Coordinates of C-alpha atoms in Angstrom, one line a residue:
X1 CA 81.8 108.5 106.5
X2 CA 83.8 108.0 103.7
X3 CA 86.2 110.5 103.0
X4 CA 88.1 110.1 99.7
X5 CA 89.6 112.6 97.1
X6 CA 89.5 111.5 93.7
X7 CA 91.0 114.0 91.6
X8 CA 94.6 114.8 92.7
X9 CA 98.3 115.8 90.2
X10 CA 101.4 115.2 91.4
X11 CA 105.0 115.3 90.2
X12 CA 103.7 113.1 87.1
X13 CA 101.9 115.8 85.4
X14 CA 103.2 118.8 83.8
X15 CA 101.6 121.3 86.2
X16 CA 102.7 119.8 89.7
X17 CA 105.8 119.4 91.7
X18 CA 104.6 117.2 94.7
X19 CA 106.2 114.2 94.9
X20 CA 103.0 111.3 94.7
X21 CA 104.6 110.2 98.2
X22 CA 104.0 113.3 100.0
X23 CA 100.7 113.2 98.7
X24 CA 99.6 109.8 100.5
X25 CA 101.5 111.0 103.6
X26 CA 99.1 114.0 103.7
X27 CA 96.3 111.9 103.0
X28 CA 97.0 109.6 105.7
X29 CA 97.6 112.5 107.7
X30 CA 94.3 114.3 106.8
X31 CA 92.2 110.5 107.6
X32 CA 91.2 110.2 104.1
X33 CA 90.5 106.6 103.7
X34 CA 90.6 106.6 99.6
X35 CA 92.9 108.7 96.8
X36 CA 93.2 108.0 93.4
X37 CA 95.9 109.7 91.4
X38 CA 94.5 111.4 88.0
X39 CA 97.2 112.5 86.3
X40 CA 97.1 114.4 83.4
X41 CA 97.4 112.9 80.1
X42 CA 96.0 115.3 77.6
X43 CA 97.4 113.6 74.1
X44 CA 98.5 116.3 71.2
X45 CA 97.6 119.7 73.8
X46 CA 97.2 121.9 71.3
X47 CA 99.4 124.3 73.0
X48 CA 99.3 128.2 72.3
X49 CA 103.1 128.6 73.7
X50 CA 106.2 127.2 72.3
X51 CA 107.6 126.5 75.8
X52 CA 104.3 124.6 76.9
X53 CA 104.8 121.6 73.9
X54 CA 104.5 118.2 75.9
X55 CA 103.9 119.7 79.2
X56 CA 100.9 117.3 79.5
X57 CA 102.2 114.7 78.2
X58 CA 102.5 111.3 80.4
X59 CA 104.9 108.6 81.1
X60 CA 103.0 105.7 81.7
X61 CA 105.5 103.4 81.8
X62 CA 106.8 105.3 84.8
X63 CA 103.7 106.3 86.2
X64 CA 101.7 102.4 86.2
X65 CA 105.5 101.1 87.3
X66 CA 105.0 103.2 90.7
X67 CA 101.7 102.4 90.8
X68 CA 101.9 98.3 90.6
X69 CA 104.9 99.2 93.3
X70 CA 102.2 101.2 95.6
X71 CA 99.5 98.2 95.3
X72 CA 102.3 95.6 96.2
X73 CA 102.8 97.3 99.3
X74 CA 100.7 96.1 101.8
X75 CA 101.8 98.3 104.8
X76 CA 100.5 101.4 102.6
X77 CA 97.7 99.7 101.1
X78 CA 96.9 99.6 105.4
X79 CA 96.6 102.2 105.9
X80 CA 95.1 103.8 102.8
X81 CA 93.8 102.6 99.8
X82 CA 95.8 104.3 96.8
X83 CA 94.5 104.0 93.0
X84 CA 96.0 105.1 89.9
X85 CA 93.9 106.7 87.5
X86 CA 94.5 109.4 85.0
X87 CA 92.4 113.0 84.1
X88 CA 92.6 112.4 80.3
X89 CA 92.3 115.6 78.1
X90 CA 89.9 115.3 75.3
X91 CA 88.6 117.2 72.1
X92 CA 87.5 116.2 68.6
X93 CA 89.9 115.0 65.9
X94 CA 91.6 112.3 68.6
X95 CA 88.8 110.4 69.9
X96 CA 90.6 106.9 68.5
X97 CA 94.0 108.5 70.0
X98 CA 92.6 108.4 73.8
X99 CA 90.7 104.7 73.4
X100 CA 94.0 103.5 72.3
X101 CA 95.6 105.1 75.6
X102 CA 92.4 103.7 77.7
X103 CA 92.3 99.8 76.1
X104 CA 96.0 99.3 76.0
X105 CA 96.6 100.2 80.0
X106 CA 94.6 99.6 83.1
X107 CA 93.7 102.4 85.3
X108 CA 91.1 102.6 88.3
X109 CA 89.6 105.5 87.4
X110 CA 89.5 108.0 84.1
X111 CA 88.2 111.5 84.5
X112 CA 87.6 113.1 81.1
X113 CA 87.9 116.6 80.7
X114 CA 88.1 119.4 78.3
X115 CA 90.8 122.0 78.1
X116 CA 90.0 123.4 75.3
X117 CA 87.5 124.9 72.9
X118 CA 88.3 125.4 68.9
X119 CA 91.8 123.6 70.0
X120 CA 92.3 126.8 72.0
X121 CA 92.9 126.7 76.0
X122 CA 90.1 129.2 77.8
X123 CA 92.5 129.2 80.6
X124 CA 94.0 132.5 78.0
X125 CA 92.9 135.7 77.3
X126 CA 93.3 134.9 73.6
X127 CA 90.5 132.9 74.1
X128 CA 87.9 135.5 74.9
X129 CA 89.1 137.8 72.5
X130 CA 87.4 136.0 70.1
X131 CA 84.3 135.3 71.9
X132 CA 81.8 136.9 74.2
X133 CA 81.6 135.4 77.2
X134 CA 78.1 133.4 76.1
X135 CA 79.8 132.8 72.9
X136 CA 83.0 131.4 74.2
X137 CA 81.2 129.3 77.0
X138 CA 79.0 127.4 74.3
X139 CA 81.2 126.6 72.4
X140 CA 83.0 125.3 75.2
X141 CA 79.7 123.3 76.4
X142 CA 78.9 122.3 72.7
X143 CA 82.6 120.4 72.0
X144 CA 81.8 118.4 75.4
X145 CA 78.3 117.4 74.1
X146 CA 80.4 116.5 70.9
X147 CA 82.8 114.3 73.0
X148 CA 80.3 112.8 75.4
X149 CA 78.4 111.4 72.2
X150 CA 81.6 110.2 70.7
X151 CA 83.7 108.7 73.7
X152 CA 82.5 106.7 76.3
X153 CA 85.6 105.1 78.2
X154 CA 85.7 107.3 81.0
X155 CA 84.3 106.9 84.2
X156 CA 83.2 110.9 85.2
X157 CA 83.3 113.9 83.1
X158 CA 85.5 116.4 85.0
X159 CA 84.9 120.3 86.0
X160 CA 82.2 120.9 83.3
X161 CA 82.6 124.8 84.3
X162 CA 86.6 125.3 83.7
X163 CA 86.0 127.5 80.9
X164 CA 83.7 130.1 83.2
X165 CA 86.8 130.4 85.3
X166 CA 89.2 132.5 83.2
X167 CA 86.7 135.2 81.6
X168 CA 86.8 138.4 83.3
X169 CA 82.6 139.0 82.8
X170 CA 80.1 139.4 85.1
X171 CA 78.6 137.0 87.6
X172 CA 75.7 137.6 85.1
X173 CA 77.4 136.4 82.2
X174 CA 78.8 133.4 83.7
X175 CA 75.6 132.0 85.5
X176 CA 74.6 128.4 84.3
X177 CA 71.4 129.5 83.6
X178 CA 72.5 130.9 80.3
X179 CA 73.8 127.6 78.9
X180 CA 71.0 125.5 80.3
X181 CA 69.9 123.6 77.0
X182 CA 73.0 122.6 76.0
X183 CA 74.2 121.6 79.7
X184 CA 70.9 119.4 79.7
X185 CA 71.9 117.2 77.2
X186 CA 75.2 117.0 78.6
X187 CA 73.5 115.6 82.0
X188 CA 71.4 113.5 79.7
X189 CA 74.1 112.2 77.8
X190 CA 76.2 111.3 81.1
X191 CA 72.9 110.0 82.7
X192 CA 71.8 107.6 79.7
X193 CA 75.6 106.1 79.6
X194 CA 76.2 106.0 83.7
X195 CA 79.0 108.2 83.9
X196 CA 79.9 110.3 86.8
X197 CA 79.5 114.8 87.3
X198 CA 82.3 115.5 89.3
X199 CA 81.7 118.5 91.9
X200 CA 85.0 120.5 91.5
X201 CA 85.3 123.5 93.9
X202 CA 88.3 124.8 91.7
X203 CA 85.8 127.6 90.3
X204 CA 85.4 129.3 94.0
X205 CA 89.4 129.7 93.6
X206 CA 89.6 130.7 90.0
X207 CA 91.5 134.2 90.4
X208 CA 93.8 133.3 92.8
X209 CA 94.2 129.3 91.3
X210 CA 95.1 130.7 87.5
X211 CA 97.4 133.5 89.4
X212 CA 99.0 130.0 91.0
X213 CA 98.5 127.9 87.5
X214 CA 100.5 130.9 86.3
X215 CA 103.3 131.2 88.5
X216 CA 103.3 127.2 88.6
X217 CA 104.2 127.0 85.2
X218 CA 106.3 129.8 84.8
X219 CA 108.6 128.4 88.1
X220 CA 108.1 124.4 85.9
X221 CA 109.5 126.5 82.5
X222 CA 112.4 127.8 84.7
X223 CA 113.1 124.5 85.8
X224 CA 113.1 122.8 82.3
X225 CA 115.6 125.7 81.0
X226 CA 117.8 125.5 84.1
X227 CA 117.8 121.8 83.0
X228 CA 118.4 122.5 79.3
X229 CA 121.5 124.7 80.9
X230 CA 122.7 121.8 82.5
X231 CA 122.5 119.1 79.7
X232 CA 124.4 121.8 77.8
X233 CA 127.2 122.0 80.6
X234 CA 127.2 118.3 80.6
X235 CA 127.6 117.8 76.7
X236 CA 130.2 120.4 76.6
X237 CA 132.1 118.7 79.4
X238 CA 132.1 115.1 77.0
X239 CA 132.8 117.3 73.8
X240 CA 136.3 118.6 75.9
X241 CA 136.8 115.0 77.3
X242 CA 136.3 113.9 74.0
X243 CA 138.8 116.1 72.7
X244 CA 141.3 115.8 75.4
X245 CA 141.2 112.1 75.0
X246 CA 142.2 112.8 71.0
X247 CA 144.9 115.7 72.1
X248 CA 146.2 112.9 74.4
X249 CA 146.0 110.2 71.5
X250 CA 147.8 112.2 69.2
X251 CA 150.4 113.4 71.4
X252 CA 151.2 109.6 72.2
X253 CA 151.2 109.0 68.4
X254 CA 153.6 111.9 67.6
X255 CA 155.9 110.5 70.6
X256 CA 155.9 107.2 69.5
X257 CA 156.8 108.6 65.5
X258 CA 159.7 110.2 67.5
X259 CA 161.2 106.6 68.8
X260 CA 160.5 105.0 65.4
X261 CA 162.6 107.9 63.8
X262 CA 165.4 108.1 66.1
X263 CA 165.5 104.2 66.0
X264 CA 165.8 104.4 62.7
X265 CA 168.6 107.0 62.4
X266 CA 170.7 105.2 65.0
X267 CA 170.3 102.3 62.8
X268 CA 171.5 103.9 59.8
X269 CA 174.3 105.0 61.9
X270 CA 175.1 101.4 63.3
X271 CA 174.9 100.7 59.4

């Protein structure tokens, strides 16, 4: 058996702290012969909180610089075989922004998702306020319908139920059976172009994986202000080295006027 995880976040995205390092560790650890790293990348999140802007955002050059380092290393490659591939966040209006991202970089593996519906994350309440649950959900099915038949250069379309996660309805509600036309021509449209349905068991965790999504980014917020604190500190320590270095300046200026002067009266003396 083949045992491989293909949809794992590290450090690189905005909603993970795990060093990419520890990652492989553990999957060597756990005898998992393949990984591939999916970071997210989901361009011009349309983000409903100010402190949120860019948090999905990627560095590739940093990102595809540790992963050329990862497949020149032949001891790890040994022992397990680590790809780079990215979970790229899609939704209409930006269709030529992500095949720019996809043909101008090389990646083993793209995961498309959607993370949003109307440009608005389900993963918030704000969400279903405006929608009943069967409302809200197909709309959220209809925009991947609307991708799927407008952007092919992916390689699986990822956790086709992420919206179904965050509403607060009924088992009822939220059954598959209720969106079954539209999810049809979602299979048919991955089916016809040979892309990949990924199984994602994240909707058996929902509850307690939005109460850690939430308490994730709220710890990654912290971080960025305690950072912001610091850059602060720093700039105000250059600002008063800066301005020592000036005190000092002048202070050797106004010593050196001194000399000139008291030359200059002793000369008028010797005169």
């Amino acid at each position: 058996m083949i045992l491989s995880d293909y949809h794992m976040h590290s450090h690189y995205s905005g909603d993970s702290k795990t060093p990419t390092i520890d990652m492989i560790n553990k999957s060597i650890e756990l005898g998992l012969n393949n990984i591939c790293f999916t970071e997210h990348y989901d361009p011009l999140f349309p983000c409903y909180k100010e402190e949120e802007k860019g948090m999905f955002d990627l560095d590739l050059d940093k990102y595809l610089s540790f992963a050329n380092k990862c497949k020149a290393d032949s001891n790890l490659q040994s022992n397990i075989n680590v790809n780079f591939g990215m979970e790229l966040g899609i939704y209409p209006g930006i269709y030529d922004i992500c095949r720019e991202i996809t043909s101008n970089n090389t990646f083993d593996f793209i995961i498309c998702s959607s993370h949003t519906a109307g440009k608005i994350d389900p993963y918030y309440p704000e969400y279903w306020n405006n929608y009943s649950t069967i409302e809200g959900a197909t709309i959220y099915f209809e925009e991947i319908l609307e991708n799927i038949n407008n952007f092919k250069e992916f390689d699986v379309y990822g956790h086709l139920d992420y919206c179904l996660r965050y509403t607060n309805s009924t088992l009822e509600e939220r059954m598959l059976q209720n969106y079954k036309d539209v999810i049809h021509e979602i299979f048919k449209v991955l089916i016809e172009n040979s892309k990949g349905i990924e199984i994602n068991s994240g909707g058996k965790r929902s509850k307690k994986s939005k109460r850690k999504k939430e308490e994730m980014k709220e710890e990654i917020q912290q971080e960025k202000k305690e950072e912001k604190k610091e850059e602060k500190k720093e700039e105000k320590k250059k600002e008063e080295k800066k301005e020592e270095r000036k005190s000092k300046r002048k202070k050797k200026v106004y010593q050196g006027n001194l000399v000139c002067l008291k030359w200059m009266e002793q000369k008028r003396i010797d005169f």
